[in-house]
Short mmCIF file of C-alpha atoms and ligand atoms in Angstrom, two decimals:
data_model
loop_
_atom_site.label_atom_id
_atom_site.label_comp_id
_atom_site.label_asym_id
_atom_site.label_seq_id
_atom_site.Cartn_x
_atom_site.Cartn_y
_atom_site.Cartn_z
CA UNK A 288 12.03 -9.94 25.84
CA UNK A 289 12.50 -12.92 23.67
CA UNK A 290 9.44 -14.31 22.51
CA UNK A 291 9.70 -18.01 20.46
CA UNK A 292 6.40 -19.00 18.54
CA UNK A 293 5.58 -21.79 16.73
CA UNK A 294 9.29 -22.57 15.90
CA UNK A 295 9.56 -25.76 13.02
CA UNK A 296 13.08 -26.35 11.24
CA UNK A 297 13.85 -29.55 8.89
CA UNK A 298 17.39 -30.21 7.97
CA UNK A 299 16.18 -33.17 5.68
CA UNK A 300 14.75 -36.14 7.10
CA UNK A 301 15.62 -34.66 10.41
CA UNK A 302 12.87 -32.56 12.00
CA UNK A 303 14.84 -30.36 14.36
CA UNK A 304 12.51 -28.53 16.11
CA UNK A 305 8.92 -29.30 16.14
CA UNK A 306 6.82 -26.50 17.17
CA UNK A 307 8.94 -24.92 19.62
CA UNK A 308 6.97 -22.19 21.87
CA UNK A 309 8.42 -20.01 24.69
CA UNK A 310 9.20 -16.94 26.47
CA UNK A 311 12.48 -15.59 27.65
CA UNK A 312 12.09 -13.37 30.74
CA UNK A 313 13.50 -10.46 31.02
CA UNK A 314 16.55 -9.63 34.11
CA UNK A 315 17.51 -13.45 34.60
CA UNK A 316 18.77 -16.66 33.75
CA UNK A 317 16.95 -18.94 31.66
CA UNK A 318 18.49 -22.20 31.22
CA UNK A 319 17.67 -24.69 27.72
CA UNK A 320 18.20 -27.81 28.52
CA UNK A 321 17.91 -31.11 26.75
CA UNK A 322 20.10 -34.21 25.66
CA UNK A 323 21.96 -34.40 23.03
CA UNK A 324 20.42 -33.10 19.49
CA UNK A 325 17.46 -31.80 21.39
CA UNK A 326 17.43 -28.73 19.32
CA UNK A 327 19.15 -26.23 21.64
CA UNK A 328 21.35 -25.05 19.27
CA UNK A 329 19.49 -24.88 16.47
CA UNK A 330 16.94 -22.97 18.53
CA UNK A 331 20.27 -20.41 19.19
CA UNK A 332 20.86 -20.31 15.72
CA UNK A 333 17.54 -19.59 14.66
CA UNK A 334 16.70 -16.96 17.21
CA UNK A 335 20.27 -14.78 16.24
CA UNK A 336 19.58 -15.55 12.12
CA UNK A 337 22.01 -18.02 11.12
CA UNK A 338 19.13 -20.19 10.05
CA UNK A 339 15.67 -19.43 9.09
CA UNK A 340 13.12 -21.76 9.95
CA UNK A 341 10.70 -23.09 7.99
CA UNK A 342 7.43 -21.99 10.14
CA UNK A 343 6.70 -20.07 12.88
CA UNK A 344 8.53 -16.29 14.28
CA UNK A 345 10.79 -14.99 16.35
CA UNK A 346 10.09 -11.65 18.40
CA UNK A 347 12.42 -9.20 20.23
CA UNK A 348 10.97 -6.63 22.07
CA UNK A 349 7.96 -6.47 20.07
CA UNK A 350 10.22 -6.44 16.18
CA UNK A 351 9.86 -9.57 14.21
CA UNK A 352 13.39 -10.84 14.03
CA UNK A 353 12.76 -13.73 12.06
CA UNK A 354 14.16 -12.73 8.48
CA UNK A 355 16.46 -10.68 9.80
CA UNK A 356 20.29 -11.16 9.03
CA UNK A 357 22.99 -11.82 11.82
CA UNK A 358 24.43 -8.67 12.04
CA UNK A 359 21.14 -7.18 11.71
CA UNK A 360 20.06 -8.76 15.29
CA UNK A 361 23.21 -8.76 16.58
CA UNK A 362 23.21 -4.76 16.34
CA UNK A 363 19.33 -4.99 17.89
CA UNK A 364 21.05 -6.25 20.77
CA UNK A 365 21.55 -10.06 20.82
CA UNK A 366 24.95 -10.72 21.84
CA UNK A 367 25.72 -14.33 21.77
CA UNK A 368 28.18 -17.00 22.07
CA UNK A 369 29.05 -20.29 20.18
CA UNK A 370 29.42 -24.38 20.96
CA UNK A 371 32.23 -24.30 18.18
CA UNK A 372 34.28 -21.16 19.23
CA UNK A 373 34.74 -19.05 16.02
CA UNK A 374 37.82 -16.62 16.32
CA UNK A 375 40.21 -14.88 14.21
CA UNK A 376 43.52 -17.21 14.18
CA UNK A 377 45.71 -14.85 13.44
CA UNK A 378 44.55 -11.48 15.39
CA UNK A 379 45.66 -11.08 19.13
CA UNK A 380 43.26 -11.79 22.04
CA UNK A 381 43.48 -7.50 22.68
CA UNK A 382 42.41 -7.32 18.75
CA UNK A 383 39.45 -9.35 19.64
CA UNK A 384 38.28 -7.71 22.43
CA UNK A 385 38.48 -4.36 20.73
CA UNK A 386 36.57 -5.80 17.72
CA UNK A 387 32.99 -6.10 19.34
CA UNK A 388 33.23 -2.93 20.87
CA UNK A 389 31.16 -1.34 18.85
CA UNK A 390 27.81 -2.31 16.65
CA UNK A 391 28.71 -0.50 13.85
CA UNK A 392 30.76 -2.20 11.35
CA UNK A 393 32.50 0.92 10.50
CA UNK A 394 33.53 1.52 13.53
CA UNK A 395 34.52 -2.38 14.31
CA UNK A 396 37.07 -1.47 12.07
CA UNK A 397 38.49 1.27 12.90
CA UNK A 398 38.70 -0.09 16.32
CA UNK A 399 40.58 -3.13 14.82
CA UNK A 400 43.30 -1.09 13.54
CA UNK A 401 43.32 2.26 15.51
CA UNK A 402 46.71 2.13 16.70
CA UNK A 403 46.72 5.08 19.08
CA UNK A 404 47.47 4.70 23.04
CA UNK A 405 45.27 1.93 24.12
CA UNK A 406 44.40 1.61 27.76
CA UNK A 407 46.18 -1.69 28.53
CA UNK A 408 45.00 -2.02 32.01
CA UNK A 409 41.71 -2.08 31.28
CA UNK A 410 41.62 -5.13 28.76
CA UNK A 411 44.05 -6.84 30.94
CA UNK A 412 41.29 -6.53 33.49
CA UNK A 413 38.93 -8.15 31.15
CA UNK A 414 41.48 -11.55 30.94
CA UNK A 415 41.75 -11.25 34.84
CA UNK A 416 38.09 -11.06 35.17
CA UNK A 417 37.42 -14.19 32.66
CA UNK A 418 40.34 -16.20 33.96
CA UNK A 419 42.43 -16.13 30.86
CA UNK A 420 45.85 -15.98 31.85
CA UNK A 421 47.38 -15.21 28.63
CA UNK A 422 49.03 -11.99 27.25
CA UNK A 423 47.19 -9.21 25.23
CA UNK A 424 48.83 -10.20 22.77
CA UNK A 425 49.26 -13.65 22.14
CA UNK A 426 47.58 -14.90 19.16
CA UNK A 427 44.19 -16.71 19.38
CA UNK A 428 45.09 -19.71 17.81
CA UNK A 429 47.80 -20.29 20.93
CA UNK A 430 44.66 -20.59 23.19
CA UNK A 431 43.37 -23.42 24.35
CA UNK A 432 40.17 -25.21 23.83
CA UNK A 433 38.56 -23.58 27.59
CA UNK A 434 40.54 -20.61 26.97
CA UNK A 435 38.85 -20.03 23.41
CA UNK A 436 35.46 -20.42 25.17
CA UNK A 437 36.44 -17.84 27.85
CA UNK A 438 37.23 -15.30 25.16
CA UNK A 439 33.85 -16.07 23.09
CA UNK A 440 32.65 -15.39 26.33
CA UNK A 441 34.39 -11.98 27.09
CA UNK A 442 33.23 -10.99 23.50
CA UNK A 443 29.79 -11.27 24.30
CA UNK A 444 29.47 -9.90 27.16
CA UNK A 445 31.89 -6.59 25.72
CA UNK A 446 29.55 -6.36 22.96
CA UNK A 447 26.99 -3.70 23.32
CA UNK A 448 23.78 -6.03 24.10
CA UNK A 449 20.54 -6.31 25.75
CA UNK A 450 20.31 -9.73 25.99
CA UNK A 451 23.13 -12.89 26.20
CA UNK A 452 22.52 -16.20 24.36
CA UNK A 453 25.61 -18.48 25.65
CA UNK A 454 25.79 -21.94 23.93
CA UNK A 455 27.39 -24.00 26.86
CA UNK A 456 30.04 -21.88 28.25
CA UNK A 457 31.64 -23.70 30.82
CA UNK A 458 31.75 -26.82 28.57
CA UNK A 459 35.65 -27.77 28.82
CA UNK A 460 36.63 -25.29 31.35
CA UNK A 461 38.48 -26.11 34.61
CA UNK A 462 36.46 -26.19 38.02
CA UNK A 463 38.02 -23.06 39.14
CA UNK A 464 37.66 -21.23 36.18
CA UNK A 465 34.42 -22.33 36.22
CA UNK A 466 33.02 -21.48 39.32
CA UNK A 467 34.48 -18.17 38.49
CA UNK A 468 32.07 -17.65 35.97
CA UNK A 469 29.05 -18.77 37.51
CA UNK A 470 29.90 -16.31 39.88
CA UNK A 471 30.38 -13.97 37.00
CA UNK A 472 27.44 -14.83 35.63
CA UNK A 473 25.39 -14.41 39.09
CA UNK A 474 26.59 -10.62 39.03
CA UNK A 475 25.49 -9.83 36.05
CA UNK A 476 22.04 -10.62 37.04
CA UNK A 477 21.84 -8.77 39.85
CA UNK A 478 23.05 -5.64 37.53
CA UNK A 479 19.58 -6.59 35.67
CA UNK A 480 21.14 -8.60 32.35
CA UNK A 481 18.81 -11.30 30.63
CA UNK A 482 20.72 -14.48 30.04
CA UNK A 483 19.89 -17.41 27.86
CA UNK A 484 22.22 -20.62 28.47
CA UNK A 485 22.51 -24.08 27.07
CA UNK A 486 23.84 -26.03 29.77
CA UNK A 487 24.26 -30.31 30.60
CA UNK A 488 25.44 -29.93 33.66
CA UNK A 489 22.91 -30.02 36.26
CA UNK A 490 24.47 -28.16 39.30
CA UNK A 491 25.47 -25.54 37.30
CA UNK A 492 22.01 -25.01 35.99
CA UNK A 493 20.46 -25.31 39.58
CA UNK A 494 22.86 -22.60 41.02
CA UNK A 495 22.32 -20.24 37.71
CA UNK A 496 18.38 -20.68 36.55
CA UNK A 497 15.64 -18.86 37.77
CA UNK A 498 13.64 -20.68 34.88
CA UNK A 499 14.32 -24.05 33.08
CA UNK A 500 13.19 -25.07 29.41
CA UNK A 501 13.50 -28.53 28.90
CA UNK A 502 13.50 -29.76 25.00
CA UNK A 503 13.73 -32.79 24.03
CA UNK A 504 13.53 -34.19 20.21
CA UNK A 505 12.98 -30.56 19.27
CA UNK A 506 10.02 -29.44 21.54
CA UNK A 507 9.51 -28.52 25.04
CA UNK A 508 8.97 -31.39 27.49
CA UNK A 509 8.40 -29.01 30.45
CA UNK A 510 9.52 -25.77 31.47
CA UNK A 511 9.51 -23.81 35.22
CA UNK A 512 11.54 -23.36 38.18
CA UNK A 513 14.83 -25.23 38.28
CA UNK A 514 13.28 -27.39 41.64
CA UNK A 515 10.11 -28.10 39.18
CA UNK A 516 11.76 -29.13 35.87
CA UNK A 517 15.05 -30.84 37.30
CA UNK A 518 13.02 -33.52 39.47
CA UNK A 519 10.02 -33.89 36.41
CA UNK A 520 10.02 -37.15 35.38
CA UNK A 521 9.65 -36.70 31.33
CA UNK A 522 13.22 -34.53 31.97
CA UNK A 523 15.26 -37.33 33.67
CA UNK A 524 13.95 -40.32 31.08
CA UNK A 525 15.03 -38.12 28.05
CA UNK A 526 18.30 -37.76 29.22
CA UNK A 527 18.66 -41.33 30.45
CA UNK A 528 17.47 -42.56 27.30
CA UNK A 529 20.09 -40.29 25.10
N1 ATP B 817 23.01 -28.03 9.67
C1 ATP B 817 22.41 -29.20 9.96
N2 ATP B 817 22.17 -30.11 9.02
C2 ATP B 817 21.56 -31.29 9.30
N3 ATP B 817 21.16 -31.63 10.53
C3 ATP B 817 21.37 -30.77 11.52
C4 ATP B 817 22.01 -29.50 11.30
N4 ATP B 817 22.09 -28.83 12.47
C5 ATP B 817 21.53 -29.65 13.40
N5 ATP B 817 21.10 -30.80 12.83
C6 ATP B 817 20.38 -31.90 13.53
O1 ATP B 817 19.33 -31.31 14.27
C7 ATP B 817 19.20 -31.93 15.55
C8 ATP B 817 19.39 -30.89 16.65
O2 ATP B 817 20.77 -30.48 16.72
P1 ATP B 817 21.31 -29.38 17.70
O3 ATP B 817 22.73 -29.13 17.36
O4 ATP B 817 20.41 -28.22 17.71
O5 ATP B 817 21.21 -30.14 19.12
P2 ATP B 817 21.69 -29.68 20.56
O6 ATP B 817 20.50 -29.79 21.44
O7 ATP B 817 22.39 -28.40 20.52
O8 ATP B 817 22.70 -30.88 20.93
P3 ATP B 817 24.09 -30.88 21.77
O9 ATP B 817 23.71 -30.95 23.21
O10 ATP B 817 24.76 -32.13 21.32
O11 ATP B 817 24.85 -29.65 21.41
C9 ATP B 817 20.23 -33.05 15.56
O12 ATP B 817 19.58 -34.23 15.15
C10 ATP B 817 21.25 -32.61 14.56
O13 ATP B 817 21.92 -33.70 14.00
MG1 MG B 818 24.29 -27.79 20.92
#
């Protein structure tokens, strides 16, 4: 579905990602993994546009993505979330679950500000099912630091897609909560969505992955089954020597 070739990105003396080549397969989990500044997110930000790299392409279903603008793939249908949440500080947790509705931005809109009969019930379903207990309409900025990430999360996963990128989403979130969205998360695969998640923790990837990719220092130590990559050797010295 995803298709990562040749992948090199500089930010000054830094070099990122060096050569990064991979598949994403389609209907399952894929986990990136890697220690800190590995290159996971940069690899995120390069695949939905936010940065260009300086060699190599990027290939969804066949279209060369790589020039393309964020909104551009987004629309495509690469729905993603974000390490640093980014939300709207002063628009109501309903306001930004009716904004991604829609791939249009015409239509984003007018679904911002329609102000006709809204169906409550069913976006207080969506807080019940992402275990944010919060009102419709309390303001995003009153949210919490897990609670943020569980709305990123609900975005994404509202927002027409084809594929989910999810930049550690249970980083900061409660056990319960947590396990709520693994389970989540399980479900959705079995309905046949392809997920791409940056994840630390190791049970959680275990429990999720079908497949592992494991980066380290911006290319791909090893990548596999979860038993296979988890339990290579190269994976568990980069992480003890982060
Ligand atoms: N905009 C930028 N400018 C300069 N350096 C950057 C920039 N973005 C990332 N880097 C550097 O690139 C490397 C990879 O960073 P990246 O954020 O992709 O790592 P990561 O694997 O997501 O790490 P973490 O697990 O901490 O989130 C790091 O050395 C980081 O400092
Ligand atoms: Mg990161």
């Amino acid at each position: 579905m995803i298709q990562v070739k040749d992948i090199k990105k500089r930010f000054g003396g830094v070099e990122a990602i060096k050569g990064s080549h991979f598949v994403i397969p389609e209907k399952s989990i894929t986990a990136l993994i890697g220690p800190n500044g590995a290159g996971k997110t940069t690899l995120f930000d390069i695949i939905t546009g936010f940065i260009t790299p300086d060699q190599g392409n990027i290939f969804f279903e066949g279209h060369d993505i790589t020039k393309k603008h964020p909104f551009e793939i987004a629309n495509m249908g690469v729905s993603r979330t974000f390490q640093q949440v980014r939300l709207f500080k002063y628009l109501t947790l309903l306001e930004h679950l009716r904004m991604v509705e829609d791939n249009e931005d015409i239509k984003i809109i007018r679904n911002l500000w329609k102000r006709e009969k809204v169906d409550r019930r069913q976006y207080e379903d969506i807080l019940e099912k992402f275990g944010i207990e919060r009102d419709l309409d309390a303001l995003a900025s009153e949210l919490s630091y897990g609670q943020r990430k569980l709305l990123d999360l609900a975005m994404a996963v509202r927002k027409p897609h084809k594929i989910l990128l999810l930049d550690e989403p249970v980083a900061g979130v409660n056990a319960v909560v947590q396990e709520r969205i693994e389970d989540l998360l399980l479900k959705m695969k079995e309905e046949g969505e392809t997920i791409l998640l940056i994840d630390h923790d190791m049970r959680f990837v275990r429990k999720l992955a079908d497949y592992v990719i494991a980066l380290d220092a911006g290319v791909v130590l090893v990548e596999g089954t979860p038993e296979k990559v988890l339990a290579d050797k190269r994976v568990l010295e980069a992480y003890l020597g982060e």
